[in-house]
Tab-separated table of C-alpha atoms and ligand atoms in Angstrom:
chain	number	residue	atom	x	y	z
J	1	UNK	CA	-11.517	-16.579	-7.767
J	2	UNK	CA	-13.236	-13.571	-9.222
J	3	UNK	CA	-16.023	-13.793	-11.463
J	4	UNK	CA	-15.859	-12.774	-15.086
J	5	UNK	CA	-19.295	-11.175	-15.387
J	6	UNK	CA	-20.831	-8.491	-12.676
J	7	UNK	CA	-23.933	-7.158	-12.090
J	8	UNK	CA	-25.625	-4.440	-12.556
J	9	UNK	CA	-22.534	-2.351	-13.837
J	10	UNK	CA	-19.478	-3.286	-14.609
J	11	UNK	CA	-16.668	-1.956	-14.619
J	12	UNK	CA	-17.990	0.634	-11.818
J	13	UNK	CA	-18.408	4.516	-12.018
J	14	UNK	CA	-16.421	6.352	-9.141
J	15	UNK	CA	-16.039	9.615	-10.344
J	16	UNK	CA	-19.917	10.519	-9.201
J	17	UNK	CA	-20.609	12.316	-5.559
J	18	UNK	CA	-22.764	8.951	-4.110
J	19	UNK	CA	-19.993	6.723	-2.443
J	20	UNK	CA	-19.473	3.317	-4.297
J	21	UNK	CA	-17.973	0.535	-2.322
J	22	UNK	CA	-15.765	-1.909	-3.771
J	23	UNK	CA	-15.587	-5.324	-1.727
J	24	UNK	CA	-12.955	-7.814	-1.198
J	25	UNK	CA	-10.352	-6.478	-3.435
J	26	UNK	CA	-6.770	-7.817	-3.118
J	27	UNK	CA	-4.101	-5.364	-2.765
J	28	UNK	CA	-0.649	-6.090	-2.926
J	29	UNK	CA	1.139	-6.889	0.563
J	30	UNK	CA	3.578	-3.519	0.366
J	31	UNK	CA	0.283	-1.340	0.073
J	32	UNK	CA	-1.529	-2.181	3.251
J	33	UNK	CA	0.980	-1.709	6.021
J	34	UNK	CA	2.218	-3.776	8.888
J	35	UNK	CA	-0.794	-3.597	10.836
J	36	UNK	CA	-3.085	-5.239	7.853
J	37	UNK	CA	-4.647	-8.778	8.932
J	38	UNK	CA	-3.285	-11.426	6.967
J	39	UNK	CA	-3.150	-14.841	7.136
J	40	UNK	CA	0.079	-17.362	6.245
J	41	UNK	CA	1.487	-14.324	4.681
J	42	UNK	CA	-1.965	-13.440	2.442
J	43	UNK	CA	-2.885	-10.065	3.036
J	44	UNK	CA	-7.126	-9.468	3.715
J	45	UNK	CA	-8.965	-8.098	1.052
J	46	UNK	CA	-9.830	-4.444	1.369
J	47	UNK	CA	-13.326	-2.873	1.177
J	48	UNK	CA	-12.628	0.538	-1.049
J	49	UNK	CA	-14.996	3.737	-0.250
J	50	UNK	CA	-14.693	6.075	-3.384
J	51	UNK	CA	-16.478	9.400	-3.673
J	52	UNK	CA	-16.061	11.642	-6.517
J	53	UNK	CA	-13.350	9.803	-7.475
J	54	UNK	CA	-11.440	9.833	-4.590
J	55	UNK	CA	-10.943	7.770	-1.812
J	56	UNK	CA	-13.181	7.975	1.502
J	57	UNK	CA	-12.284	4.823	3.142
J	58	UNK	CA	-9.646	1.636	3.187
J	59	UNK	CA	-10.298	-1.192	5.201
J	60	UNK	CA	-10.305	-4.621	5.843
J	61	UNK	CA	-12.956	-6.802	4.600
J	62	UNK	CA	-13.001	-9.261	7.646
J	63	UNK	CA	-12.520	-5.643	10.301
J	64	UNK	CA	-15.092	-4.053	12.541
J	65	UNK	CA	-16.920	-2.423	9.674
J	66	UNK	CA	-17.920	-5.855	7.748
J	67	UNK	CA	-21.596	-6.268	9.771
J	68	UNK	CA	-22.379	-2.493	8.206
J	69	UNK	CA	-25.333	-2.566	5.963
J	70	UNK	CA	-24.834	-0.638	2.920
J	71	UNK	CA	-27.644	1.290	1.841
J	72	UNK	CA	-26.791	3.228	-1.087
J	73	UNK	CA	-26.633	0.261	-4.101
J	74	UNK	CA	-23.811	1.235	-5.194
J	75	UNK	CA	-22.194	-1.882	-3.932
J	76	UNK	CA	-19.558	-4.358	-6.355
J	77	UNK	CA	-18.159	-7.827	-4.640
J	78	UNK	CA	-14.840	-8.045	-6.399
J	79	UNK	CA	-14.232	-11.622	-5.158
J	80	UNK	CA	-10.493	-11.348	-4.422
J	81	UNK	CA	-9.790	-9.824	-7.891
J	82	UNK	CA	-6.508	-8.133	-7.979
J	83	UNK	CA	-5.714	-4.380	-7.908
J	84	UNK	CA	-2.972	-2.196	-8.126
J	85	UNK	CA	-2.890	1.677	-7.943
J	86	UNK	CA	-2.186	3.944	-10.800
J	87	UNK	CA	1.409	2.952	-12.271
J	88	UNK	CA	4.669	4.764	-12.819
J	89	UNK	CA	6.877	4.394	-15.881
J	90	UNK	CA	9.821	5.959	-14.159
J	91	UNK	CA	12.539	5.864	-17.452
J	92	UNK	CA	11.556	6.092	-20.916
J	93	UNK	CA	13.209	8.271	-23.991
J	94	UNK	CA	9.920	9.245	-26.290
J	95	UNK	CA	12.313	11.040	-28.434
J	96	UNK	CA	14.214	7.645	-29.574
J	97	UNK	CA	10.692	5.536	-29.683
J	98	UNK	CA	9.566	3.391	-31.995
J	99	UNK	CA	12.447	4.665	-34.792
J	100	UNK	CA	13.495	0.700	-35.352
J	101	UNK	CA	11.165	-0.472	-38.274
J	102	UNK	CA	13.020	2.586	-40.395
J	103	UNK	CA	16.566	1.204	-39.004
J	104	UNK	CA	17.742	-1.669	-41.208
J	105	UNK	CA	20.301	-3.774	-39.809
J	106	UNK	CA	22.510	-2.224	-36.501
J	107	UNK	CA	25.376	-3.324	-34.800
J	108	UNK	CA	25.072	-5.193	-31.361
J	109	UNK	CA	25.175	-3.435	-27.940
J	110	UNK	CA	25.276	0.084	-26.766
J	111	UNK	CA	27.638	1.756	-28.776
J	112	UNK	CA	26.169	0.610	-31.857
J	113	UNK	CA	22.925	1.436	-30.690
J	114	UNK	CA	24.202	4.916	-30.183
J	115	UNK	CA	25.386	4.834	-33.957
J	116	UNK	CA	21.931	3.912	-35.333
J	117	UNK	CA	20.326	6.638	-33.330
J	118	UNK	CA	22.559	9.364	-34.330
J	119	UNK	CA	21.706	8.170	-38.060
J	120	UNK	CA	18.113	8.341	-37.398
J	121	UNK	CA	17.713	11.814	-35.557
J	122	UNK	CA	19.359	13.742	-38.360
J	123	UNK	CA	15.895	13.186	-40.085
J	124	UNK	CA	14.001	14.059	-37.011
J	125	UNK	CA	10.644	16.579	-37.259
J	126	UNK	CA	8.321	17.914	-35.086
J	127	UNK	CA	5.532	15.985	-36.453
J	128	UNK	CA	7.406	12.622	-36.407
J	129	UNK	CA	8.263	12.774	-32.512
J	130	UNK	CA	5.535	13.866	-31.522
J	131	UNK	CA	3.353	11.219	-33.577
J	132	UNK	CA	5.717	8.246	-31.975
J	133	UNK	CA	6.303	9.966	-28.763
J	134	UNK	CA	1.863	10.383	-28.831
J	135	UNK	CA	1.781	6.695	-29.502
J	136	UNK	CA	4.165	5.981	-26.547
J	137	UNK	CA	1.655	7.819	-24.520
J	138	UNK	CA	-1.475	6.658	-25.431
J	139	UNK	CA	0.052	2.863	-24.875
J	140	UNK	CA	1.483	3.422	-21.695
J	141	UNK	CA	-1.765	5.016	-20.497
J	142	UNK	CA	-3.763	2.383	-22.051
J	143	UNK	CA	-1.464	0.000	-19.519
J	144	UNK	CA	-2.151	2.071	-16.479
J	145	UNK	CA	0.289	4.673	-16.090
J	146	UNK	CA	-0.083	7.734	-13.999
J	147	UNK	CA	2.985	9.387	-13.824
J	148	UNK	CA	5.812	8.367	-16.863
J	149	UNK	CA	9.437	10.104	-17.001
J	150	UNK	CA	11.112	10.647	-20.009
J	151	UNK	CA	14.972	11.596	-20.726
J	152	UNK	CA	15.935	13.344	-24.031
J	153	UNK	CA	19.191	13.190	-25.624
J	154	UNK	CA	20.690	16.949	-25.863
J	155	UNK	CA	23.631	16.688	-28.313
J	156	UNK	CA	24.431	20.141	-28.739
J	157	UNK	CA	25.309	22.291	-25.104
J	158	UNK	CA	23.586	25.482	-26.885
J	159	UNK	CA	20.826	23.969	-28.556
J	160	UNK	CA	17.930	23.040	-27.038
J	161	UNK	CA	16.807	19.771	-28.958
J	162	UNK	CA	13.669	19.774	-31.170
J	163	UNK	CA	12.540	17.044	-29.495
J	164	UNK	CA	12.768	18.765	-26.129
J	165	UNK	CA	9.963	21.332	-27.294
J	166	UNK	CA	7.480	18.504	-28.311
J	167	UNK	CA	7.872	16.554	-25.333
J	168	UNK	CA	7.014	19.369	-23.181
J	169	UNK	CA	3.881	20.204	-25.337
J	170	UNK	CA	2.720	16.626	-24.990
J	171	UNK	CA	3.328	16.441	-21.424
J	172	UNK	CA	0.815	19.595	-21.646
J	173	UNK	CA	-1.455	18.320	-23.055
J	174	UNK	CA	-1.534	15.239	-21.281
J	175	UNK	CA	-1.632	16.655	-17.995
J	176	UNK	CA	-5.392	16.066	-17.411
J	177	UNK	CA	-4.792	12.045	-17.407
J	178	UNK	CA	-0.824	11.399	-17.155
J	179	UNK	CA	1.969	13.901	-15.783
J	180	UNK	CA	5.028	13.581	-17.568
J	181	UNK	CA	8.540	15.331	-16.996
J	182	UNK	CA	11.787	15.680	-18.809
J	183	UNK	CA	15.477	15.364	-17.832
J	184	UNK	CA	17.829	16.359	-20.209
J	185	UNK	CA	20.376	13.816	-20.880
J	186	UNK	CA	23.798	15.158	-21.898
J	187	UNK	CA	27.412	13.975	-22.178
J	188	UNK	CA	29.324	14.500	-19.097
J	189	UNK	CA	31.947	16.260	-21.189
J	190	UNK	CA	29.792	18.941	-20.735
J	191	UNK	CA	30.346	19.644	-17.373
J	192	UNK	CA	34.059	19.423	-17.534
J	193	UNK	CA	34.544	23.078	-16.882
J	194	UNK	CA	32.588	24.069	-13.700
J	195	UNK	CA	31.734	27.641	-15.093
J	196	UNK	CA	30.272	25.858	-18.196
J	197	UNK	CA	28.532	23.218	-15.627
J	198	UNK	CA	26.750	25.894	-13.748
J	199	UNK	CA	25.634	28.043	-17.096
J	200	UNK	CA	24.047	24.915	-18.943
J	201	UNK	CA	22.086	23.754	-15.320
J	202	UNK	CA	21.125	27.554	-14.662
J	203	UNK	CA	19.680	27.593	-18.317
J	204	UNK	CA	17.733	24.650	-18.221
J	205	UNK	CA	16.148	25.572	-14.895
J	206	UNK	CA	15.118	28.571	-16.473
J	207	UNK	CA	13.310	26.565	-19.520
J	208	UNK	CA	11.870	24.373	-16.995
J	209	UNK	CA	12.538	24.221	-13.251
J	210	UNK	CA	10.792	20.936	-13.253
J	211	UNK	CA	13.468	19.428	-15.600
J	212	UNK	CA	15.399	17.358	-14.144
J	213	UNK	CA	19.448	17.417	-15.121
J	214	UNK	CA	21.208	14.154	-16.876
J	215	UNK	CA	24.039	13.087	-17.794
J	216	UNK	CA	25.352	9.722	-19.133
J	217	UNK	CA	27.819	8.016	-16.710
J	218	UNK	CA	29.698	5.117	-18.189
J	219	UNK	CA	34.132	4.630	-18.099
J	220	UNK	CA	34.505	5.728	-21.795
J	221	UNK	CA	34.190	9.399	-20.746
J	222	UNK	CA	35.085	8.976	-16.878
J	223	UNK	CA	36.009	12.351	-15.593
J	224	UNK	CA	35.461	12.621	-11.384
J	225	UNK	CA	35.751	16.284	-11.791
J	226	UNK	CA	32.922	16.671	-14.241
J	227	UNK	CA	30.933	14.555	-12.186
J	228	UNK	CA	31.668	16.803	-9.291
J	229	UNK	CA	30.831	19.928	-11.180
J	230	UNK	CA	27.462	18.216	-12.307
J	231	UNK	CA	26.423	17.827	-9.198
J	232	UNK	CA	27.230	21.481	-7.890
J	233	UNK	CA	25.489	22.890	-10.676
J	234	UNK	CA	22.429	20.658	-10.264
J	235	UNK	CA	22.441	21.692	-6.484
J	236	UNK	CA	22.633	25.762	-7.697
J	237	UNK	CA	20.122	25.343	-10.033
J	238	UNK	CA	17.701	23.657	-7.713
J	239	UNK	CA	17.408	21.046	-10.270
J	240	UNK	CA	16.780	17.008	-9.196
J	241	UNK	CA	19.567	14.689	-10.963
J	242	UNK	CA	18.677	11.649	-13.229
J	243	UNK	CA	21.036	10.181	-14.294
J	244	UNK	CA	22.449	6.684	-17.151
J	245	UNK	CA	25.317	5.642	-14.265
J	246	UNK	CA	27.481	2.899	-14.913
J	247	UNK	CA	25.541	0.797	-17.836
J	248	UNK	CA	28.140	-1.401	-18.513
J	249	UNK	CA	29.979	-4.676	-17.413
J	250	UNK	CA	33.545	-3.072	-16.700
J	251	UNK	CA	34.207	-3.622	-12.955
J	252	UNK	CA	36.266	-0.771	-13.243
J	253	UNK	CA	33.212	1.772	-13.115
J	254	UNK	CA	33.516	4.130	-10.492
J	255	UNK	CA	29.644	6.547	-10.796
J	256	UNK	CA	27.603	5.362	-8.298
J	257	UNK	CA	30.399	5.143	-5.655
J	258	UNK	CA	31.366	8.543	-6.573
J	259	UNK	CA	28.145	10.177	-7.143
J	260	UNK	CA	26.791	8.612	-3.302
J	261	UNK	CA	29.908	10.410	-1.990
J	262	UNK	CA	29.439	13.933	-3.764
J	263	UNK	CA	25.918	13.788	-2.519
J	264	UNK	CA	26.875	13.576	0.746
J	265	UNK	CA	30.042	15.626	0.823
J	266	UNK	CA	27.276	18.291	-0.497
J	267	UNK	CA	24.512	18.057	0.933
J	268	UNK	CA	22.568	17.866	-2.089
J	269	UNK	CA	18.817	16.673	-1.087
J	270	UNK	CA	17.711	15.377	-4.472
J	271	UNK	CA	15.760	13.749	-6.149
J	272	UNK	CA	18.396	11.780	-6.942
J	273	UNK	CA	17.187	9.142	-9.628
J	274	UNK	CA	20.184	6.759	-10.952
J	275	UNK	CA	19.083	4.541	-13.803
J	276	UNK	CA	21.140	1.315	-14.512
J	277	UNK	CA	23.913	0.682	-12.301
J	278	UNK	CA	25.001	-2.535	-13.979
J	279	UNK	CA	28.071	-2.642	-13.216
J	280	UNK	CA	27.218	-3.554	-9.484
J	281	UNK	CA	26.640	-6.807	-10.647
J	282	UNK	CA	30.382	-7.186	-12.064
J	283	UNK	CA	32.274	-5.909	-9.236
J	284	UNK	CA	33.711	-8.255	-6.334
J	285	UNK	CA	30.657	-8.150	-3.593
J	286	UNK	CA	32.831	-6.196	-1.292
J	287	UNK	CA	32.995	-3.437	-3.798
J	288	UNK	CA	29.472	-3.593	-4.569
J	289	UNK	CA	27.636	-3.722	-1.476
J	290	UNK	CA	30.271	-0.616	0.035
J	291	UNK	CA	28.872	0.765	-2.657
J	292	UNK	CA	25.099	0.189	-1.499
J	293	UNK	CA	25.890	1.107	1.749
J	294	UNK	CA	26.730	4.498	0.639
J	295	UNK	CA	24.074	5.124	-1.485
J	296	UNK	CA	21.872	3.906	1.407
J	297	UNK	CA	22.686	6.984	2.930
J	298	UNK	CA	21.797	9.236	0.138
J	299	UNK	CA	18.593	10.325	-1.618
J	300	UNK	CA	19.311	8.208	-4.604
J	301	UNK	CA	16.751	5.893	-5.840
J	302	UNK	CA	17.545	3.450	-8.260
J	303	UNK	CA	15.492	2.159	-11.316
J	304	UNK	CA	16.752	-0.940	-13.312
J	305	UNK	CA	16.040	-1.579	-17.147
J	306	UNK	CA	15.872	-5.317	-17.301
J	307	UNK	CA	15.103	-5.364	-20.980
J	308	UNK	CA	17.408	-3.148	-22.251
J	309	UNK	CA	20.008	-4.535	-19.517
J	310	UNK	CA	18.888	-8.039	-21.018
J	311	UNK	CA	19.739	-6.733	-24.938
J	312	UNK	CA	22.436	-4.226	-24.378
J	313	UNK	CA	25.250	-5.808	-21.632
J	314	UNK	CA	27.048	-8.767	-22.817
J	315	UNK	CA	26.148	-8.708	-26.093
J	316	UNK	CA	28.445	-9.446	-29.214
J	317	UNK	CA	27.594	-11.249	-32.505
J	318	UNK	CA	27.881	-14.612	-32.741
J	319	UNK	CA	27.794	-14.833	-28.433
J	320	UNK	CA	25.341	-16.103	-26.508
J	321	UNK	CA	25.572	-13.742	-23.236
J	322	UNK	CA	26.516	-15.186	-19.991
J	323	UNK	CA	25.899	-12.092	-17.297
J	324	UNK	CA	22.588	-10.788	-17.137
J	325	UNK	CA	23.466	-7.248	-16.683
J	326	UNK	CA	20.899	-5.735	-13.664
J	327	UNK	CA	22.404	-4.002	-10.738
J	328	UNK	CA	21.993	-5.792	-7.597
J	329	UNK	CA	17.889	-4.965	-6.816
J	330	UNK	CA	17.362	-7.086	-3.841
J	331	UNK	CA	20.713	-5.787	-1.976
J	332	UNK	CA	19.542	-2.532	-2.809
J	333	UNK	CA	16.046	-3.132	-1.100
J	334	UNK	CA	17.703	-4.736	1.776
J	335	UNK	CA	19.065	-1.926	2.527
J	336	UNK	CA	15.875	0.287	2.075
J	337	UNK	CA	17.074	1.967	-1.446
J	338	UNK	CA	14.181	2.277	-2.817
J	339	UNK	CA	14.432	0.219	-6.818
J	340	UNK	CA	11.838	1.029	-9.221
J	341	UNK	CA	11.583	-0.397	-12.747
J	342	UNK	CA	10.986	0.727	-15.481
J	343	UNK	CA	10.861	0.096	-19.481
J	344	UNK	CA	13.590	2.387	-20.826
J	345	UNK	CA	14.260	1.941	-24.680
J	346	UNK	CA	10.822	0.791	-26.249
J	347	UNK	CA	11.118	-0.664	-30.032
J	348	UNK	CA	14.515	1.577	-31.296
J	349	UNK	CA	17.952	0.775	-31.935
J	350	UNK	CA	18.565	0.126	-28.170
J	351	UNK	CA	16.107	-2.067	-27.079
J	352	UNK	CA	13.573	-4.312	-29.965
J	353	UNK	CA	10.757	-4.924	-27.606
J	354	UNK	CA	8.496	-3.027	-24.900
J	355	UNK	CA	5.093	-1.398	-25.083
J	356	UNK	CA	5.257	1.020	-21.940
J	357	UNK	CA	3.549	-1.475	-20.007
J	358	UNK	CA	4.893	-1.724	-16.503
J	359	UNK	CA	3.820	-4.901	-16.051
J	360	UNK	CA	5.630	-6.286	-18.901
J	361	UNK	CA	8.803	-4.879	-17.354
J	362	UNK	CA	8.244	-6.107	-13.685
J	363	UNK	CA	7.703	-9.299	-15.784
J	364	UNK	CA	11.491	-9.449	-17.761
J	365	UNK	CA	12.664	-8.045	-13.814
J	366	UNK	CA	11.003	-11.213	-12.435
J	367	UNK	CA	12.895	-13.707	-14.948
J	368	UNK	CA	16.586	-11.707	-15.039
J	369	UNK	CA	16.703	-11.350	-10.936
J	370	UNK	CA	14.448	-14.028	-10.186
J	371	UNK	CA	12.469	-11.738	-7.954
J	372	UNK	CA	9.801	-13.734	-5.648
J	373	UNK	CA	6.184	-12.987	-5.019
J	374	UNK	CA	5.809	-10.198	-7.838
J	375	UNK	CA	2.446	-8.889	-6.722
J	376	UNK	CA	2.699	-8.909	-3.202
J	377	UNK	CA	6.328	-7.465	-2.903
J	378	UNK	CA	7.561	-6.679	-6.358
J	379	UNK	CA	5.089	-4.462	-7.558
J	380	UNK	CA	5.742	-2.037	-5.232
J	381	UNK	CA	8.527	-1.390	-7.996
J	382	UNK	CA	5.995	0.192	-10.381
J	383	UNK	CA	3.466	1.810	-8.470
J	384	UNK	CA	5.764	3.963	-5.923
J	385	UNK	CA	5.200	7.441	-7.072
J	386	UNK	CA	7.078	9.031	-3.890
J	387	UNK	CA	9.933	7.143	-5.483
J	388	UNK	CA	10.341	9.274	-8.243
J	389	UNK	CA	8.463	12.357	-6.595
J	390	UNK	CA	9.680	12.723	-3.027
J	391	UNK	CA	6.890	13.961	-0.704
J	392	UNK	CA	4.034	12.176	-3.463
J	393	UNK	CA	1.295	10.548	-1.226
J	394	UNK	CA	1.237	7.201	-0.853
J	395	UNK	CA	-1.513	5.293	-3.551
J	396	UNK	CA	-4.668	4.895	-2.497
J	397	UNK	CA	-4.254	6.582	0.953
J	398	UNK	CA	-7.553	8.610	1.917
J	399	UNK	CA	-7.960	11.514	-0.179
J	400	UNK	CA	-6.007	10.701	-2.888
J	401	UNK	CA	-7.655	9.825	-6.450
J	402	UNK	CA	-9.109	6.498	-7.135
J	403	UNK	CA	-6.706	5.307	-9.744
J	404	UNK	CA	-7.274	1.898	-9.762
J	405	UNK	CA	-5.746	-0.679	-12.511
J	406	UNK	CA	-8.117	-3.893	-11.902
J	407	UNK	CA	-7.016	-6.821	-13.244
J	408	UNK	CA	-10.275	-9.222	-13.272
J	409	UNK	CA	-8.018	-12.712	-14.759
J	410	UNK	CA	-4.930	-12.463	-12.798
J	411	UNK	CA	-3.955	-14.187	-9.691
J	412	UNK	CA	-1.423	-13.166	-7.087
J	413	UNK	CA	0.928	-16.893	-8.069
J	414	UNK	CA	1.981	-16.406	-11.525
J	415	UNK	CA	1.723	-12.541	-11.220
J	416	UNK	CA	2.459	-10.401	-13.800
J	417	UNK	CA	0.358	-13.673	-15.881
J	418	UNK	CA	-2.915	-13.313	-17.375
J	419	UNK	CA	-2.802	-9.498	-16.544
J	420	UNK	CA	-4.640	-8.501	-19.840
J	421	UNK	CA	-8.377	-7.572	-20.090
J	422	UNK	CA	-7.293	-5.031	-17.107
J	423	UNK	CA	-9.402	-2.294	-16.257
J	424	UNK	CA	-7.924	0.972	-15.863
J	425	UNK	CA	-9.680	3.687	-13.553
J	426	UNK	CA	-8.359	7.503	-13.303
J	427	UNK	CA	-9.701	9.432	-10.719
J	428	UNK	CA	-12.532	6.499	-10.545
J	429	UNK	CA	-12.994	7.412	-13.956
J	430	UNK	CA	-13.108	4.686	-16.679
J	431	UNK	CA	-9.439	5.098	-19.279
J	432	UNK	CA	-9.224	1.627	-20.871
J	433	UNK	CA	-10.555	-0.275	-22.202
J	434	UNK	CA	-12.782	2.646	-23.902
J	435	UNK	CA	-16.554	2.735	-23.212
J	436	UNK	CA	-16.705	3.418	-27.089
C	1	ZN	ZN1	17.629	5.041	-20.585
């Protein structure tokens, strides 16, 4: 397996104009396309061709080109060491982040989560988001992460939340290394009048037409019509949808199935991102998979929060859960919906754990839904940025930046294991660990 020391320069510099050539790296199975030779299943390694941080060339180690001398010396043998391209952190809330040491002691599940948040944010400043929501940043790009989404709770329909502002100024200022976006998370009681729905969508397009417009989705404020009008307005405004749909356990919730039929009824071409859907995984199969096939017919992806689903569904004091909470991932996939996951809720009243790593959340998705060969198949879950950004190019195809995360211990078995020490290249540029 690959060797822990490298000669003369490691890790490698491919932001400069001479072309460096990585050998025999192993990329995951989803990456490299049907016509890729592989053996028993094992993809080839790739030979990578980066120049000025971008890349020139993908092919297969063992392919015509193998015999070509290469003259320039800029040359590394990677030795089968694993790689994945720049990652995605497709649901997070900076705004909420990293409030729990200042908590105390909150009730169990989502409502009381809800409770301890609205406690918290009454103290909220500029300079304390953005110093927790910075954190958040710096640790998810420290992971990897390319492209991170964040929602932010809007409480009042007239008043554009504080933490709104300082979220967009980060995601400024961060452009340069990680592009960040907002959707605005509301209550769907909002959009119970249509003329109301279409004035609060119109306004936020005009604070950012990249927003994207939310809403949470769940049977104690069911309302078809507001859902309905939601989806209008989002379609007037030009503005994508992500949306909290069904995160609960009550077979009774009816927002996927309905949203998948306003989407088509409308016409509405998304993005469409739905976040959740746990109550799939409650409902008879019949019910469920109807439901799939609809939304296999839509533009809605679907990302799944196994940590928070893990902490939040099926939790009461004194109860040791029995339902694990994630919506139905690998039904989804077999019917070509694409599922990403992501983190969510990352050390607040809603969720204890996280650190913006993707990996660490592909690794809770591979324990709750027992999902099989994680790097090969699985991690196409946090690397997909045409997932979350329809029309994206695919990673690593010619042309696009060289952002590479290498992980020099880690071995496709065992995958997301032993994935520290990782090198992180942006635009073949070294990002962590720091060349300080
Ligand atoms: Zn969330």
């Amino acid at each position: 397996m690959s060797a822990v020391s490298f000669a003369p320069a490691w890790p490698p510099d491919l932001a400069t104009a001479r072309a460096v050539r990585l050998r025999r790296v192993r990329l995951p199975r989803w990456l490299l396309g049907p016509g890729w030779p592989s053996r028993n299943g094992t993809p080839a390694f790739a030979d990578l061709v980066v120049v000025n941080g971008h890349v020139a060339s993908l092919q297969p180690s063992d392919g015509p080109g193998r015999h070509v001398v290469w003259t320039t010396g800029d040359d590394h043998d990677l030795d089968g060491m694993l790689a994945l391209p720049g990652l995605v952190e497709a649901h997070a809330h900076l705004d909420k982040t990293l409030t729990l040491d200042r908590l105390g002691e909150t009730e169990p599940g989502l409502l009381g989560a809800i409770a301890a948040m609205m406690h918290d944010r009454a103290g909220w400043t500029p300079e304390d988001v953005r110093a927790r929501a910075g954190t958040a940043l710096t640790w998810a790009w420290e992971a990897g992460v390319t492209r991170l989404r964040t929602h932010c709770d809007w409480w009042e329909p007239d008043t554009v939340p504080l933490a709104w502002h300082v979220l967009g100024e980060l995601a400024d200022e961060w452009r340069p290394r990680l592009r960040m976006d907002r959707a605005a998370l509301m209550p769907l009681t909002f959009f119970a009048e249509r003329g109301e729905a279409h004035r609060l969508a119109q306004g936020l397009a005009r604070l950012d037409p990249t927003a994207k417009l939310g809403a949470f989705i769940h049977t104690s404020r069911w309302d078809p019509l507001a859902m309905r009008h939601l989806v209008q307005a989002a379609a007037d405004a030009g503005l994508g949808l992500d949306l909290h749909i069904d995160e609960e356990l009550d077979p009774a919730a009816a927002g996927l199935a309905t949203l998948a039929g306003l989407l088509r009824e409308t016409a509405f071409a998304g993005p469409v991102m739905c976040g959740h859907a746990c109550a799939l995984s409650a409902q008879h199969a019949d019910v469920a998979l109807a439901t799939l096939d609809a939304v296999a017919r839509t533009a809605i992806t679907l990302v799944t929060l196994p940590a928070t689903n893990l902490l939040l569904q099926d939790a009461r004091t004194g109860h040791t859960p029995r339902q694990r909470g994630l919506t139905l991932v690998k039904e989804a996939r077999e019917r070509g919906i694409p599922v990403l996951i992501g983190s969510d809720n990352v050390q607040d009243p809603f969720c204890a754990v996280g650190d913006y790593d993707p990996l660490q959340a592909l690794g809770t998705g591979v324990l709750a839904a027992q999902l099989p060969a994680a790097f090969d198949v699985w991690s196409e879950a946090i690397c997909r940025h045409d997932w979350l950004d329809p029309g994206a190019p695919m990673p690593l195809a010619v042309g696009a930046p060289a952002d590479l995360v290498l992980f020099p211990h880690a071995r496709p078995h065992g995958f997301p294991a032993r994935t520290h020490g990782r090198v992180v290249l942006r635009g073949g540029r070294l990002a962590s660990p720091h060349s300080s």
